[in-house]
Structure formats: C-alpha cells, structure tokens
Short mmCIF file of C-alpha atoms in Angstrom, two decimals:
data_model
loop_
_atom_site.label_atom_id
_atom_site.label_comp_id
_atom_site.label_asym_id
_atom_site.label_seq_id
_atom_site.Cartn_x
_atom_site.Cartn_y
_atom_site.Cartn_z
CA UNK A 16 -13.65 13.02 -3.74
CA UNK A 17 -10.74 10.60 -3.57
CA UNK A 18 -10.57 7.57 -5.83
CA UNK A 19 -9.07 4.46 -4.24
CA UNK A 20 -8.32 1.31 -6.23
CA UNK A 21 -8.54 -2.00 -4.36
CA UNK A 22 -7.26 -5.06 -6.26
CA UNK A 23 -9.06 -8.07 -4.77
CA UNK A 24 -8.95 -11.84 -5.17
CA UNK A 25 -11.85 -12.43 -2.71
CA UNK A 26 -9.52 -14.02 -0.15
CA UNK A 27 -9.62 -13.24 3.56
CA UNK A 28 -6.64 -10.92 3.05
CA UNK A 29 -8.53 -9.00 0.36
CA UNK A 30 -11.57 -8.60 2.59
CA UNK A 31 -9.34 -7.39 5.42
CA UNK A 32 -7.64 -4.83 3.16
CA UNK A 33 -11.03 -3.52 2.03
CA UNK A 34 -12.34 -3.17 5.59
CA UNK A 35 -9.13 -1.50 6.79
CA UNK A 36 -9.10 0.99 3.92
CA UNK A 37 -12.76 1.87 4.43
CA UNK A 38 -12.07 2.63 8.10
CA UNK A 39 -8.83 4.51 7.38
CA UNK A 40 -10.74 6.86 5.07
CA UNK A 41 -13.88 6.98 7.20
CA UNK A 42 -13.74 10.78 7.36
CA UNK A 43 -13.09 11.28 3.63
CA UNK A 44 -15.43 11.32 0.64
CA UNK A 45 -14.20 8.43 -1.50
CA UNK A 46 -15.00 6.31 -4.52
CA UNK A 47 -13.63 2.81 -3.90
CA UNK A 48 -13.08 0.72 -7.03
CA UNK A 49 -12.73 -3.02 -6.43
CA UNK A 50 -10.74 -4.66 -9.24
CA UNK A 51 -10.45 -8.39 -9.87
CA UNK A 52 -8.15 -9.50 -12.70
CA UNK A 53 -8.47 -13.06 -13.93
CA UNK A 54 -5.92 -14.28 -16.45
CA UNK A 55 -5.74 -17.12 -18.96
CA UNK A 56 -2.78 -19.12 -17.69
CA UNK A 57 -1.72 -21.68 -20.34
CA UNK A 58 -0.43 -24.00 -17.66
CA UNK A 59 -3.87 -24.25 -16.13
CA UNK A 60 -5.93 -24.69 -19.30
CA UNK A 61 -7.26 -28.06 -20.47
CA UNK A 62 -5.01 -30.03 -22.80
CA UNK A 63 -7.30 -29.49 -25.78
CA UNK A 64 -6.10 -26.23 -27.37
CA UNK A 65 -9.18 -25.75 -29.54
CA UNK A 66 -10.53 -22.23 -29.43
CA UNK A 67 -13.98 -23.30 -28.28
CA UNK A 68 -12.65 -24.97 -25.15
CA UNK A 69 -10.41 -22.00 -24.33
CA UNK A 70 -13.39 -19.70 -24.73
CA UNK A 71 -15.43 -21.87 -22.35
CA UNK A 72 -12.72 -21.74 -19.70
CA UNK A 73 -12.63 -17.95 -19.93
CA UNK A 74 -16.42 -17.73 -19.71
CA UNK A 75 -16.43 -19.92 -16.60
CA UNK A 76 -13.78 -17.78 -14.94
CA UNK A 77 -15.65 -14.64 -15.85
CA UNK A 78 -18.90 -15.99 -14.41
CA UNK A 79 -17.26 -17.14 -11.16
CA UNK A 80 -15.45 -13.83 -10.72
CA UNK A 81 -18.60 -11.82 -11.46
CA UNK A 82 -20.59 -13.83 -8.91
CA UNK A 83 -17.97 -13.29 -6.21
CA UNK A 84 -17.74 -9.57 -7.00
CA UNK A 85 -21.51 -9.20 -6.75
CA UNK A 86 -21.48 -10.96 -3.38
CA UNK A 87 -18.71 -8.69 -2.10
CA UNK A 88 -20.42 -5.52 -3.31
CA UNK A 89 -23.75 -6.69 -1.89
CA UNK A 90 -22.26 -7.33 1.53
CA UNK A 91 -20.49 -3.96 1.60
CA UNK A 92 -23.70 -2.21 0.55
CA UNK A 93 -25.67 -3.89 3.36
CA UNK A 94 -23.12 -3.81 6.16
CA UNK A 95 -20.81 -0.88 5.39
CA UNK A 96 -23.00 1.79 3.83
CA UNK A 97 -21.47 5.21 4.42
CA UNK A 98 -22.79 8.64 3.37
CA UNK A 99 -19.33 9.70 2.13
CA UNK A 100 -18.44 6.46 0.34
CA UNK A 101 -19.31 5.03 -3.06
CA UNK A 102 -18.17 1.50 -3.91
CA UNK A 103 -18.08 -0.08 -7.36
CA UNK A 104 -16.43 -3.19 -8.75
CA UNK A 105 -15.19 -4.64 -12.00
CA UNK A 106 -13.83 -7.99 -13.17
CA UNK A 107 -11.52 -7.98 -16.17
CA UNK A 108 -9.45 -10.63 -17.96
CA UNK A 109 -5.73 -10.01 -18.03
CA UNK A 110 -2.55 -9.72 -16.00
CA UNK A 111 -3.03 -7.72 -12.79
CA UNK A 112 -0.49 -4.94 -13.41
CA UNK A 113 -1.80 -4.33 -16.94
CA UNK A 114 -5.35 -4.16 -15.62
CA UNK A 115 -4.30 -1.70 -12.92
CA UNK A 116 -2.53 0.48 -15.49
CA UNK A 117 -5.71 0.54 -17.58
CA UNK A 118 -7.72 1.77 -14.58
CA UNK A 119 -5.10 4.43 -13.84
CA UNK A 120 -5.47 5.75 -17.38
CA UNK A 121 -9.26 5.87 -17.09
CA UNK A 122 -9.73 7.05 -13.49
CA UNK A 123 -8.04 9.71 -11.30
CA UNK A 124 -6.76 7.15 -8.78
CA UNK A 125 -5.29 8.68 -5.61
CA UNK A 126 -4.26 5.43 -3.90
CA UNK A 127 -3.90 1.71 -4.56
CA UNK A 128 -4.59 -0.46 -1.50
CA UNK A 129 -3.94 -4.19 -1.43
CA UNK A 130 -3.85 -6.94 1.18
CA UNK A 131 -0.97 -9.34 1.51
CA UNK A 132 0.11 -12.49 3.31
CA UNK A 133 1.16 -12.22 6.93
CA UNK A 134 4.13 -13.75 8.72
CA UNK A 135 2.22 -17.00 9.14
CA UNK A 136 1.19 -17.13 5.50
CA UNK A 137 2.63 -18.83 2.45
CA UNK A 138 6.38 -18.68 1.94
CA UNK A 139 6.55 -17.34 -1.63
CA UNK A 140 5.92 -14.01 0.08
CA UNK A 141 7.28 -10.54 -0.46
CA UNK A 142 9.31 -10.17 -3.64
CA UNK A 143 6.97 -12.33 -5.73
CA UNK A 144 3.72 -11.02 -4.29
CA UNK A 145 1.20 -8.85 -6.08
CA UNK A 146 1.71 -6.17 -3.44
CA UNK A 147 5.38 -5.70 -4.24
CA UNK A 148 4.89 -6.08 -7.98
CA UNK A 149 2.52 -3.14 -7.71
CA UNK A 150 4.97 -1.22 -5.53
CA UNK A 151 7.78 -1.76 -8.02
CA UNK A 152 5.91 -1.22 -11.28
CA UNK A 153 3.30 1.40 -10.38
CA UNK A 154 5.62 4.17 -9.27
CA UNK A 155 3.45 7.27 -9.69
CA UNK A 156 0.69 6.49 -7.17
CA UNK A 157 0.75 5.88 -3.43
CA UNK A 158 0.39 2.20 -2.51
CA UNK A 159 -1.00 0.96 0.80
CA UNK A 160 0.04 -2.60 1.69
CA UNK A 161 -2.22 -4.04 4.40
CA UNK A 162 -0.85 -7.10 6.24
CA UNK A 163 -3.03 -10.10 6.96
CA UNK A 164 -4.89 -9.90 10.24
CA UNK A 165 -4.44 -6.14 10.63
CA UNK A 166 -7.38 -4.69 12.55
CA UNK A 167 -7.47 -0.93 12.01
CA UNK A 168 -9.08 1.08 14.80
CA UNK A 169 -7.40 4.47 14.74
CA UNK A 170 -4.29 6.27 13.49
CA UNK A 171 -2.27 7.82 16.31
CA UNK A 172 1.38 7.28 15.35
CA UNK A 173 2.96 7.09 11.90
CA UNK A 174 6.62 6.16 11.40
CA UNK A 175 8.25 8.09 8.54
CA UNK A 176 11.90 7.07 8.02
CA UNK A 177 14.23 9.19 5.90
CA UNK A 178 17.92 9.62 5.20
CA UNK A 179 17.56 13.34 4.34
CA UNK A 180 19.35 12.75 1.05
CA UNK A 181 16.43 14.07 -1.02
CA UNK A 182 13.99 16.94 -0.86
CA UNK A 183 10.38 15.77 -0.69
CA UNK A 184 8.00 17.52 -3.05
CA UNK A 185 4.54 18.56 -1.78
CA UNK A 186 2.68 16.09 -3.99
CA UNK A 187 4.72 13.21 -2.56
CA UNK A 188 3.69 14.15 0.97
CA UNK A 189 0.08 15.06 0.17
CA UNK A 190 -1.68 11.83 1.16
CA UNK A 191 0.47 11.33 4.25
CA UNK A 192 -0.27 14.87 5.43
CA UNK A 193 -4.00 14.43 4.88
CA UNK A 194 -4.16 11.21 6.87
CA UNK A 195 -2.07 12.53 9.76
CA UNK A 196 -4.11 15.73 9.97
CA UNK A 197 -7.49 14.00 9.72
CA UNK A 198 -6.62 11.55 12.47
CA UNK A 199 -4.67 14.12 14.53
CA UNK A 200 -1.82 11.64 14.60
CA UNK A 201 1.83 12.15 15.49
CA UNK A 202 4.32 11.85 12.64
CA UNK A 203 7.59 10.32 13.82
CA UNK A 204 10.27 11.39 11.32
CA UNK A 205 13.06 8.92 11.92
CA UNK A 206 16.67 9.14 10.79
CA UNK A 207 18.10 5.61 10.85
CA UNK A 208 21.90 5.65 10.63
CA UNK A 209 25.15 4.54 12.24
CA UNK A 210 26.11 8.18 12.90
CA UNK A 211 23.84 11.20 13.05
CA UNK A 212 25.87 14.26 12.06
CA UNK A 213 24.08 15.73 9.04
CA UNK A 214 25.84 17.15 6.02
CA UNK A 215 24.77 20.69 5.04
CA UNK A 216 22.57 19.34 2.23
CA UNK A 217 20.91 16.90 4.62
CA UNK A 218 20.24 19.68 7.12
CA UNK A 219 18.68 21.76 4.34
CA UNK A 220 16.42 18.85 3.39
CA UNK A 221 15.40 18.35 7.02
CA UNK A 222 14.44 22.00 7.39
CA UNK A 223 12.57 21.95 4.07
CA UNK A 224 10.66 18.84 5.14
CA UNK A 225 9.63 20.49 8.39
CA UNK A 226 8.43 23.57 6.50
CA UNK A 227 6.26 21.37 4.27
CA UNK A 228 4.44 19.79 7.20
CA UNK A 229 2.60 22.78 8.72
CA UNK A 230 0.07 22.03 11.42
CA UNK A 231 1.36 18.48 11.91
CA UNK A 232 2.64 17.18 15.23
CA UNK A 233 6.12 16.06 14.12
CA UNK A 234 8.76 14.37 16.21
CA UNK A 235 12.25 14.20 14.74
CA UNK A 236 13.95 11.09 16.07
CA UNK A 237 17.22 9.21 15.57
CA UNK A 238 17.51 5.43 15.57
CA UNK A 239 20.92 3.72 15.49
CA UNK A 240 21.21 0.88 13.01
CA UNK A 241 22.99 -2.11 14.54
CA UNK A 242 22.03 -4.80 12.06
CA UNK A 243 19.49 -4.87 9.28
CA UNK A 244 17.61 -1.71 8.41
CA UNK A 245 14.36 -3.64 8.45
CA UNK A 246 14.90 -4.67 12.08
CA UNK A 247 15.68 -1.09 13.12
CA UNK A 248 12.52 0.21 11.45
CA UNK A 249 10.22 -2.43 12.88
CA UNK A 250 11.79 -2.22 16.32
CA UNK A 251 11.21 1.52 16.54
CA UNK A 252 7.72 1.22 15.04
CA UNK A 253 6.71 -1.18 17.80
CA UNK A 254 8.41 0.97 20.44
CA UNK A 255 6.30 4.03 19.59
CA UNK A 256 3.13 2.02 18.96
CA UNK A 257 2.91 2.99 15.29
CA UNK A 258 -0.14 1.99 13.29
CA UNK A 259 1.54 2.72 9.95
CA UNK A 260 4.96 2.99 8.32
CA UNK A 261 5.26 5.50 5.45
CA UNK A 262 8.11 5.58 2.93
CA UNK A 263 8.69 7.94 0.02
CA UNK A 264 10.02 6.22 -3.06
CA UNK A 265 13.37 7.51 -4.34
CA UNK A 266 16.02 5.77 -6.39
CA UNK A 267 19.25 5.15 -4.42
CA UNK A 268 17.50 5.99 -1.18
CA UNK A 269 16.28 4.41 2.02
CA UNK A 270 13.40 2.60 0.31
CA UNK A 271 15.66 1.23 -2.41
CA UNK A 272 18.01 -0.03 0.30
CA UNK A 273 15.08 -1.65 2.08
CA UNK A 274 13.91 -3.41 -1.07
CA UNK A 275 17.42 -4.74 -1.74
CA UNK A 276 17.93 -6.12 1.77
CA UNK A 277 17.70 -9.93 1.56
CA UNK A 278 15.69 -10.19 4.79
CA UNK A 279 13.28 -7.42 3.90
CA UNK A 280 11.16 -9.86 1.93
CA UNK A 281 9.54 -10.38 5.32
CA UNK A 282 9.03 -6.65 6.04
CA UNK A 283 5.38 -6.35 5.07
CA UNK A 284 4.66 -9.75 6.60
CA UNK A 285 6.40 -9.41 9.96
CA UNK A 286 4.87 -6.05 10.74
CA UNK A 287 1.40 -5.77 12.20
CA UNK A 288 0.86 -2.38 10.58
CA UNK A 289 0.30 -1.19 6.99
CA UNK A 290 3.10 0.08 4.78
CA UNK A 291 2.31 3.26 2.85
CA UNK A 292 4.66 3.71 -0.14
CA UNK A 293 4.46 7.27 -1.46
CA UNK A 294 5.13 8.12 -5.12
CA UNK A 295 8.45 8.54 -6.82
CA UNK A 296 9.69 12.01 -7.75
CA UNK A 297 8.52 12.60 -11.32
#
C-alpha cells in the first residue's frame, strides 16, 4: 500500500489537489494522510503577550482546524469512498516543512501532493509558495504539484525532459514508471537543447534510461530551445497533449536550471497540468 501525504489548508486549491490525487491513484491501494499545519505567527497574535492569551489563540486555531479537517474527512468518506483507499487526517501546530518532516520520519511516505495557485491567482506565487518550499527542502520524496483548476480525467501522455547528463537510478524512476504503466500512458522523453549531438556519456545515459523503462511506450523526442527553457517545455507539453510533466531532481541539471530561470516562477501556474518532481540522487 502506498502512503501519500497531502498538506491542506482547506482552500479550493487544496480540495482540488486531493480530488486529483485520489483519481490519479484510483487503481492503487493507498493510505492518504491529510496534514494541516497551523503556526503561531507573532505578527498575528494579540498585543497582550501574556501566556494565557497566547494559549487561547492557539486553542482557537486548533479547534477551527480540527473542525475543518473533520468536515473534509466526512465529505471524502461519504462521497469518495473507495475499496482500495484509506484516508486519515491530522492537524498539528508548527511550521509546515517541519511538520512534513515529522510525518516523513513516522510514516513510509511515497509521495507528497499539494495544490497551488494558478495563473490567475495571487502574485506572490512560485518561489515563495508552499509547493516550491516543499520541492526545495524535501528532496528525498517525489512531490506532485497540482495547479489550481486542474481537472484530472486520465493519464495518456507524460512529458519527461532530460539533458542526459546524469544516469537515473531505478528508485528515482519508480513512481513515474508505476503511473505510466497503470494508465498505459506514453512517456515522451524530451531532450531540450540548442543542438542535439550527444556526447558519448550522454548517449550512454540515454541507452541506460531506455533499459530501465521496460514495458513502457517511450518516445524519444528533441525540442529546440529558442528562448526560455520553461516556454520550450510548456509549448511541447501542450503540443503532445500532456497531462503531466515529470522532472528528476539533480544538482546542476535541467531542473536546477528551470528553478533558476527568472520567468519559471510562473511554471507551475501557467501550466494546466501537474508537475511531478522525482527525488534527488542520494
């Protein structure tokens, strides 16, 4: 059974991420853990610093969060009961990343899935969002970033960009392979570059990657980069009708270049499809 952690704030985006993840793993036995972290922000506390008043604020937040979690769990139990799925929830005080790390130490989490603002959402967006803080600081688990308004129906095409500079280990590809096989999807392995002649080491990595994807319908494609990498990725994703973009995390690699691009702060918000960030090489 897979364990999937879903950080939620009870917003419409959180609900959408939960629904999308439930449908994505419809064919898989899963335990979904909903996590809500509520923190004591000094800037939002009453002016009176006395301990009693601070305690009361925390109790109020705890009660409100618990009520909302119970409502969410109740709705999912009534409307989305599934013989292969178990759903639980917890509300904990603290900073989100610290709370996630605590769950990772206690549970065998296979994936973290979180919703995020869309292109029409607030402008503080990508680099400051919880989704990217998780992507940057939780580097040993796959992270699924679900854009606002995404309506998952099926998985037919997955875009998987690479520069062939690194060999992918089996555990890095595990979740991607499972999803593609379960949905009988096509995996579009895309080399985005200004020129396409591979060095011997890159050719070796390409052949190794192909050997580690047995039984998968793979298409090896080349996409010329004429401007920003983000635009090339999204343009090709829309061209092939992709329902997901998958990236393997490596230092000094394609993903690192994407994160450093100034305009990529809109990547997860301009796309209409989820972004699956696979774990870093340990």
